[in-house]
Coordinates of C-alpha atoms in Angstrom, one line a residue:
Chain A
M24 CA -27.4 -1.2 16.8
S25 CA -26.0 -4.7 16.3
S26 CA -23.8 -7.0 18.5
I27 CA -20.1 -7.2 17.6
S28 CA -17.9 -9.8 19.4
F29 CA -14.1 -9.3 19.8
I30 CA -11.8 -12.2 20.2
G31 CA -8.7 -10.7 21.6
L32 CA -8.3 -7.9 24.2
G33 CA -5.3 -5.9 23.0
G34 CA -4.8 -2.5 21.7
M35 CA -6.7 -2.9 18.3
A36 CA -9.6 -4.7 20.1
H37 CA -9.7 -1.8 22.6
A38 CA -9.5 0.9 19.9
I39 CA -12.2 -0.6 17.7
A40 CA -14.4 -1.6 20.5
A41 CA -14.4 2.1 22.0
R42 CA -15.5 3.3 18.7
A43 CA -18.1 0.6 18.3
V44 CA -19.6 1.5 21.7
T45 CA -19.7 5.3 20.6
G46 CA -21.3 4.0 17.6
G47 CA -24.1 2.4 19.6
H48 CA -23.2 -1.1 19.1
S49 CA -23.3 -3.7 21.9
I50 CA -19.9 -5.3 22.4
E51 CA -18.8 -8.7 23.5
L52 CA -15.3 -9.1 24.6
I53 CA -13.8 -12.5 24.6
G54 CA -10.2 -13.6 25.8
R55 CA -8.6 -16.4 27.3
D56 CA -8.2 -14.3 30.5
P57 CA -11.8 -13.7 31.7
A58 CA -10.5 -11.1 34.3
K59 CA -8.9 -9.0 31.7
A60 CA -12.1 -9.1 29.5
K61 CA -14.0 -8.0 32.5
G62 CA -11.6 -5.2 33.1
L63 CA -11.8 -3.9 29.4
A64 CA -15.7 -4.4 29.6
A65 CA -15.8 -2.2 32.7
E66 CA -13.7 0.4 31.0
L67 CA -15.9 0.6 28.0
G68 CA -18.9 0.8 30.0
V69 CA -22.6 0.4 28.8
G70 CA -23.2 -2.2 26.4
A71 CA -19.9 -4.2 26.9
T72 CA -20.3 -7.7 28.1
V73 CA -17.9 -10.7 28.4
G74 CA -18.1 -13.9 26.4
T75 CA -16.5 -17.3 26.9
F76 CA -13.6 -18.2 24.8
G77 CA -14.3 -21.1 22.5
T78 CA -18.0 -20.8 22.5
V79 CA -20.4 -19.5 19.9
P80 CA -19.8 -15.6 20.0
A81 CA -23.0 -13.4 20.4
G82 CA -22.2 -11.1 17.4
D83 CA -22.9 -11.8 13.8
I84 CA -19.5 -9.9 13.2
V85 CA -16.6 -11.3 15.0
V86 CA -13.5 -9.1 15.1
L87 CA -10.6 -11.5 15.3
A88 CA -8.1 -9.3 17.1
V89 CA -5.3 -11.5 18.0
P90 CA -1.7 -11.4 16.6
Y91 CA -1.5 -13.3 13.3
A92 CA 0.7 -15.9 14.9
S93 CA -2.4 -17.0 17.0
A94 CA -5.1 -16.3 14.5
V95 CA -5.2 -19.6 12.6
P96 CA -4.8 -21.7 15.8
V97 CA -7.6 -19.7 17.5
V98 CA -10.0 -20.0 14.6
T99 CA -9.1 -23.8 14.3
Q100 CA -9.9 -24.1 18.0
Y101 CA -13.3 -22.4 17.6
G102 CA -14.4 -24.6 14.7
D103 CA -17.9 -24.9 14.0
A104 CA -18.5 -22.1 16.8
L105 CA -17.8 -19.7 14.0
A106 CA -20.3 -21.1 11.6
G107 CA -22.1 -18.4 9.7
K108 CA -20.2 -15.6 11.1
V109 CA -18.6 -12.6 9.5
I110 CA -14.9 -12.8 10.7
I111 CA -13.0 -9.5 10.4
D112 CA -9.3 -10.3 10.2
I113 CA -7.3 -7.3 11.2
S114 CA -4.0 -9.0 11.4
N115 CA -0.6 -7.7 10.1
T116 CA 1.7 -10.5 8.8
F117 CA 4.9 -8.7 8.6
N118 CA 8.2 -10.1 10.1
A119 CA 10.2 -8.9 13.2
D120 CA 11.9 -6.0 11.2
A121 CA 8.8 -5.3 9.1
T122 CA 10.4 -5.7 5.8
A123 CA 8.7 -8.9 4.6
L124 CA 5.5 -11.0 5.1
V125 CA 5.7 -14.3 7.1
V126 CA 2.9 -15.5 4.8
P127 CA 4.2 -17.1 1.5
D128 CA 3.4 -15.3 -1.9
G129 CA 0.0 -16.3 -3.6
T130 CA -1.8 -16.3 -0.3
S131 CA -2.3 -14.0 2.8
G132 CA -3.1 -14.2 6.5
A133 CA -6.7 -13.5 5.7
Q134 CA -6.8 -16.3 3.1
E135 CA -5.0 -18.7 5.7
I136 CA -7.7 -17.7 8.3
A137 CA -10.4 -18.4 5.8
K138 CA -9.1 -21.9 5.1
A139 CA -9.2 -22.7 8.8
A140 CA -12.6 -21.3 9.3
P141 CA -16.0 -23.1 8.7
A142 CA -17.2 -23.0 5.1
S143 CA -20.3 -21.1 6.1
A144 CA -18.2 -18.2 7.7
H145 CA -16.9 -15.3 5.6
V146 CA -13.7 -13.7 6.2
V147 CA -13.2 -10.0 5.5
K148 CA -9.9 -8.2 5.9
A149 CA -10.0 -4.8 7.4
F150 CA -8.3 -2.5 9.7
N151 CA -4.9 -3.8 9.4
T152 CA -3.7 -0.5 7.6
V153 CA -4.7 1.7 10.5
F154 CA -2.4 1.7 13.7
G155 CA -4.5 1.2 16.8
H156 CA -3.0 4.2 18.5
V157 CA -4.1 6.3 15.5
L158 CA -7.7 4.8 15.5
V159 CA -8.2 6.4 19.1
Q160 CA -7.1 9.8 17.8
D161 CA -9.8 12.3 16.5
R162 CA -8.8 12.2 12.8
P163 CA -10.5 11.3 9.5
L164 CA -9.5 7.8 8.6
D165 CA -9.7 5.4 5.7
V166 CA -10.2 1.8 6.3
F167 CA -9.5 -0.5 3.3
F168 CA -11.1 -3.8 3.2
A169 CA -11.2 -6.9 1.1
G170 CA -13.4 -10.1 0.9
D171 CA -15.3 -12.5 -1.3
D172 CA -18.7 -12.4 -0.1
P173 CA -20.7 -9.4 -1.1
Q174 CA -23.1 -9.6 1.9
A175 CA -20.4 -10.0 4.5
K176 CA -18.5 -7.0 2.8
A177 CA -21.6 -4.9 2.9
S178 CA -22.0 -5.6 6.6
V179 CA -18.4 -5.0 7.3
S180 CA -18.7 -1.7 5.3
A181 CA -21.6 -0.6 7.3
F182 CA -19.9 -1.4 10.5
I183 CA -16.7 0.6 9.6
E184 CA -19.0 3.5 8.7
S185 CA -20.9 3.3 12.0
L186 CA -17.4 3.9 13.6
G187 CA -17.1 7.3 11.9
L188 CA -14.6 5.9 9.4
R189 CA -14.6 5.6 5.7
P190 CA -14.8 2.1 4.3
L191 CA -12.9 1.5 1.0
D192 CA -13.4 -1.7 -0.9
V193 CA -10.3 -2.9 -2.6
G194 CA -11.7 -6.1 -4.1
D195 CA -11.7 -10.0 -3.5
L196 CA -10.0 -11.6 -0.5
E197 CA -6.9 -12.3 -2.6
M198 CA -6.3 -8.6 -2.4
A199 CA -5.5 -9.1 1.2
R200 CA -2.1 -9.9 0.3
W201 CA -1.5 -6.2 -0.9
L202 CA -3.3 -4.8 2.2
E203 CA -0.9 -6.9 4.4
G204 CA 1.9 -5.3 2.3
V205 CA 0.8 -2.0 3.4
G206 CA 2.0 -3.1 6.9
P207 CA 5.7 -3.0 6.2
L208 CA 5.3 0.1 4.0
L209 CA 3.6 2.2 6.9
M210 CA 6.4 1.0 9.3
G211 CA 9.0 2.0 6.9
L212 CA 7.3 5.3 6.3
A213 CA 7.0 5.9 10.0
R214 CA 10.8 5.2 10.4
N215 CA 11.9 7.1 7.3
G216 CA 9.7 9.6 5.5
A217 CA 7.3 10.4 8.2
G218 CA 9.5 10.1 11.2
T219 CA 6.4 9.3 13.4
F220 CA 4.1 6.2 14.0
D221 CA 1.2 8.6 13.9
V222 CA 1.1 8.1 10.2
A223 CA -2.2 7.1 8.4
L224 CA -2.9 6.3 4.9
S225 CA -5.7 7.9 3.1
V226 CA -7.2 8.1 -0.4
D227 CA -8.1 11.1 -2.5
F228 CA -10.6 10.9 -5.4
P229 CA -13.2 13.1 -6.8
G230 CA -16.4 12.4 -5.0
Chain B
M18 CA 18.2 23.3 -12.6
S19 CA 19.7 19.9 -13.6
S20 CA 19.5 17.7 -16.5
I21 CA 17.1 14.8 -16.2
S22 CA 17.0 12.0 -18.9
F23 CA 13.9 9.8 -19.7
I24 CA 14.2 6.5 -21.4
G25 CA 10.7 5.8 -22.6
L26 CA 8.1 8.2 -24.2
G27 CA 4.7 7.0 -22.7
G28 CA 2.2 8.6 -20.5
M29 CA 4.3 8.5 -17.3
A30 CA 7.5 9.8 -19.1
H31 CA 5.2 12.6 -20.5
A32 CA 3.5 13.5 -17.1
I33 CA 6.8 13.6 -15.0
A34 CA 8.7 15.4 -17.9
A35 CA 6.0 18.0 -18.2
R36 CA 6.3 18.7 -14.4
A37 CA 10.2 18.7 -14.8
V38 CA 10.1 21.3 -17.4
T39 CA 7.8 23.4 -15.2
G40 CA 10.2 22.8 -12.3
G41 CA 13.1 24.4 -14.4
H42 CA 14.9 21.2 -15.3
S43 CA 16.5 20.5 -18.7
I44 CA 15.0 17.3 -20.0
E45 CA 16.5 14.6 -22.4
L46 CA 13.9 12.3 -23.9
I47 CA 15.1 9.0 -25.3
G48 CA 13.2 6.3 -27.0
R49 CA 13.7 3.8 -29.7
D50 CA 11.6 5.9 -32.1
P51 CA 13.5 9.3 -32.6
A52 CA 10.6 10.7 -34.4
K53 CA 8.3 10.1 -31.5
A54 CA 11.1 11.7 -29.0
K55 CA 11.2 14.6 -31.2
G56 CA 7.5 15.1 -31.3
L57 CA 7.4 14.9 -27.4
A58 CA 10.4 17.3 -27.1
A59 CA 8.5 19.9 -29.3
E60 CA 5.3 19.5 -27.2
L61 CA 7.3 20.1 -24.0
G62 CA 9.1 23.0 -25.3
V63 CA 12.0 24.9 -23.9
G64 CA 14.6 22.8 -22.3
A65 CA 13.7 19.5 -23.9
T66 CA 16.2 17.8 -26.0
V67 CA 16.4 14.3 -27.7
G68 CA 19.0 11.7 -26.9
T69 CA 20.1 8.6 -28.6
F70 CA 18.9 5.3 -27.3
G71 CA 21.6 3.1 -25.9
T72 CA 24.2 5.8 -25.5
V73 CA 25.2 7.6 -22.2
P74 CA 22.3 9.7 -21.1
A75 CA 22.9 13.4 -20.4
G76 CA 21.2 13.5 -17.0
D77 CA 22.7 12.4 -13.7
I78 CA 19.1 11.1 -13.0
V79 CA 17.7 8.6 -15.5
V80 CA 13.8 8.1 -15.2
L81 CA 13.4 4.5 -16.6
A82 CA 9.8 5.1 -18.0
V83 CA 9.2 1.8 -19.9
P84 CA 7.0 -1.0 -18.9
Y85 CA 8.3 -3.5 -16.5
A86 CA 8.6 -6.2 -19.2
S87 CA 11.0 -4.1 -21.1
A88 CA 12.8 -2.6 -18.1
V89 CA 15.4 -5.2 -17.4
P90 CA 16.2 -5.8 -21.2
V91 CA 16.7 -2.1 -21.7
V92 CA 19.0 -1.7 -18.7
T93 CA 20.9 -4.7 -19.9
Q94 CA 21.2 -3.4 -23.3
Y95 CA 22.6 0.0 -21.9
G96 CA 25.1 -1.8 -19.8
D97 CA 28.0 0.5 -18.8
A98 CA 26.1 3.5 -20.4
L99 CA 24.3 3.7 -17.0
A100 CA 27.4 3.7 -15.0
G101 CA 27.2 6.1 -12.0
K102 CA 23.6 7.2 -12.9
V103 CA 20.8 7.6 -10.4
I104 CA 18.0 5.4 -12.1
I105 CA 14.5 6.0 -11.1
D106 CA 12.4 2.8 -11.6
I107 CA 8.7 3.7 -12.0
S108 CA 7.4 0.5 -13.1
N109 CA 4.4 -1.4 -11.9
T110 CA 4.9 -5.2 -12.0
F111 CA 1.3 -6.4 -11.5
N112 CA -0.2 -9.0 -13.8
A113 CA -2.9 -8.7 -16.5
D114 CA -5.8 -8.6 -14.0
A115 CA -3.9 -6.4 -11.3
T116 CA -4.3 -9.1 -8.6
A117 CA -0.7 -10.3 -8.3
L118 CA 2.8 -9.3 -9.2
V119 CA 4.9 -11.0 -11.9
V120 CA 8.1 -10.7 -9.9
P121 CA 8.7 -13.5 -7.4
D122 CA 8.3 -13.0 -3.5
G123 CA 11.5 -11.9 -2.0
T124 CA 12.4 -9.4 -4.8
S125 CA 10.9 -6.7 -6.9
G126 CA 11.0 -5.1 -10.3
A127 CA 13.4 -2.5 -8.7
Q128 CA 15.7 -5.1 -7.2
E129 CA 15.8 -7.0 -10.6
I130 CA 16.6 -3.7 -12.4
A131 CA 19.3 -3.0 -9.8
K132 CA 20.9 -6.5 -10.6
A133 CA 20.9 -5.7 -14.3
A134 CA 22.4 -2.1 -13.9
P135 CA 26.2 -1.4 -13.4
A136 CA 27.4 -1.6 -9.9
S137 CA 28.1 2.1 -9.8
A138 CA 24.5 2.9 -10.5
H139 CA 21.9 3.4 -8.0
V140 CA 18.2 2.3 -8.4
V141 CA 15.5 4.2 -6.5
K142 CA 12.0 3.1 -6.9
A143 CA 9.5 5.9 -7.1
F144 CA 6.3 7.3 -8.9
N145 CA 4.8 3.7 -9.3
T146 CA 2.2 4.6 -6.8
V147 CA 0.8 7.5 -8.8
F148 CA -1.1 7.1 -12.0
G149 CA 0.1 9.2 -14.8
H150 CA -3.2 10.8 -15.6
V151 CA -3.5 12.0 -11.9
L152 CA 0.2 13.3 -12.0
V153 CA -1.0 15.8 -14.7
Q154 CA -4.0 17.0 -12.6
D155 CA -3.5 20.0 -10.3
R156 CA -3.7 18.0 -7.0
P157 CA -1.3 17.7 -3.9
L158 CA 0.3 14.3 -4.4
D159 CA 2.5 12.1 -2.3
V160 CA 5.3 10.2 -4.0
F161 CA 6.8 7.3 -2.1
F162 CA 10.3 6.1 -2.7
A163 CA 12.6 3.5 -1.6
G164 CA 16.4 2.9 -2.2
D165 CA 19.6 1.7 -0.7
D166 CA 22.1 4.7 -1.5
P167 CA 21.5 7.7 0.7
Q168 CA 22.9 10.1 -1.9
A169 CA 20.9 8.9 -4.6
K170 CA 17.8 8.9 -2.4
A171 CA 18.5 12.5 -1.5
S172 CA 18.8 13.5 -5.1
V173 CA 15.5 11.8 -6.1
S174 CA 13.8 13.3 -3.2
A175 CA 14.8 16.7 -4.2
F176 CA 13.8 16.0 -7.7
I177 CA 10.3 15.0 -6.5
E178 CA 10.1 18.1 -4.4
S179 CA 11.1 20.2 -7.5
L180 CA 8.1 18.8 -9.2
G181 CA 5.7 20.3 -6.6
L182 CA 5.2 16.8 -5.1
R183 CA 5.8 15.5 -1.5
P184 CA 8.5 12.9 -1.3
L185 CA 8.2 10.1 1.2
D186 CA 10.9 7.8 2.1
V187 CA 9.7 4.3 2.9
G188 CA 13.2 2.8 3.3
D189 CA 15.6 0.5 1.6
L190 CA 15.1 -1.0 -2.0
E191 CA 13.8 -4.1 -0.5
M192 CA 10.7 -2.0 0.4
A193 CA 10.0 -1.7 -3.5
R194 CA 8.2 -5.0 -3.2
W195 CA 5.5 -3.3 -1.0
L196 CA 5.5 -0.2 -3.1
E197 CA 4.7 -2.4 -6.2
G198 CA 2.0 -4.2 -4.1
V199 CA 0.3 -0.7 -4.0
G200 CA -0.3 -1.0 -7.7
P201 CA -2.8 -3.8 -7.5
L202 CA -4.3 -2.0 -4.4
L203 CA -5.0 1.1 -6.2
M204 CA -6.3 -0.7 -9.2
G205 CA -8.7 -2.7 -7.0
L206 CA -9.6 0.5 -5.2
A207 CA -10.4 2.2 -8.5
R208 CA -12.6 -0.7 -9.6
N209 CA -14.5 -1.1 -6.2
G210 CA -14.2 1.5 -3.3
A211 CA -13.5 4.6 -5.3
G212 CA -15.2 3.7 -8.5
T213 CA -12.7 6.1 -10.4
F214 CA -9.2 5.7 -11.7
D215 CA -8.6 9.2 -10.4
V216 CA -7.6 7.8 -7.2
A217 CA -4.5 8.9 -5.3
L218 CA -2.9 7.7 -2.1
S219 CA -1.8 10.1 0.5
V220 CA -0.3 10.1 4.0
D221 CA -1.5 12.1 6.9
F222 CA 0.9 12.6 9.9
P223 CA 1.3 15.5 12.4
G224 CA 3.8 17.8 10.7

């Protein structure tokens, strides 16, 4: 229906983009390696095009699908090319052994990305609580999101729904801290309580 | 089966104790107000007794069911009376508007309680991710827990299972930070995405 841009060509970009193509969106794939972007576009088929890294993305929604260590540098490099965009930050910010976050208390990866983005852009945190390899499985999944701008959140919520997933609003962007805290929790659960990385978090409440 | 002591007589103590009685445990209820403890014991019926605040609890497992603001002072006051006990910390540590934690980064309520407890006691974080009023509903519920001592964790896991709940180990006690981070997340979800406080977090993975 609408055009969605992806910056980053890893497993999460692949998983979300594949669902987006199925959901009828046109997809723009952007990476520093145009050959890799072309390869992924060919794999995804109809409706997938390749964009140029650093220039204005085609989509109103831009999925920032790079590791957190690259996220702020990439957004800084894009600068005004991201003006007015809805940026979905999907990053996890946990450390190497997945016990702590690399971003200091009182902020979050999403908030740091928002500080680096143009004032007219809106950052929404989403998808970091879903493993990419689970996203490609045929299971009912909940996608938690947080953000400050109601219109941007509504558009991300509709996008999540169009992927056949259930969007769950947890509040303002400051809540991204606790969404990022789910990262170590899921990793710990996979290593201990679940014993499998096919773990997914869901929410139950009377309709 | 075994004897479980509760320090604190609020909604969470009530909810867990009621399930414990159903599960066949004998229950010791301890509060600063003996009359209140007696009233709760009468309500819970068979197998519920009243203990004396500040003296050695009867149970090998002690559910510390007081608000976090009281938890460290209470454990300090108990001192050696908690020697050798398995202490279940069920506290939530979020602030008044449930957006941040009152315990600084790099630690958690559970770890602060462990510091205040005798060296021979073992703190296990559990139950803070389940609302008390949900615990009394007839729903399948997941209970996440974290701790450092394998034997203490095994006994808490068995206790959770005896309540008809599913225990899910998320790792060492340092993971309590992220279990406590689920508090603000559930509160935010209740206010936004779910629109109800009957929300419960669960985990899905191939058996």
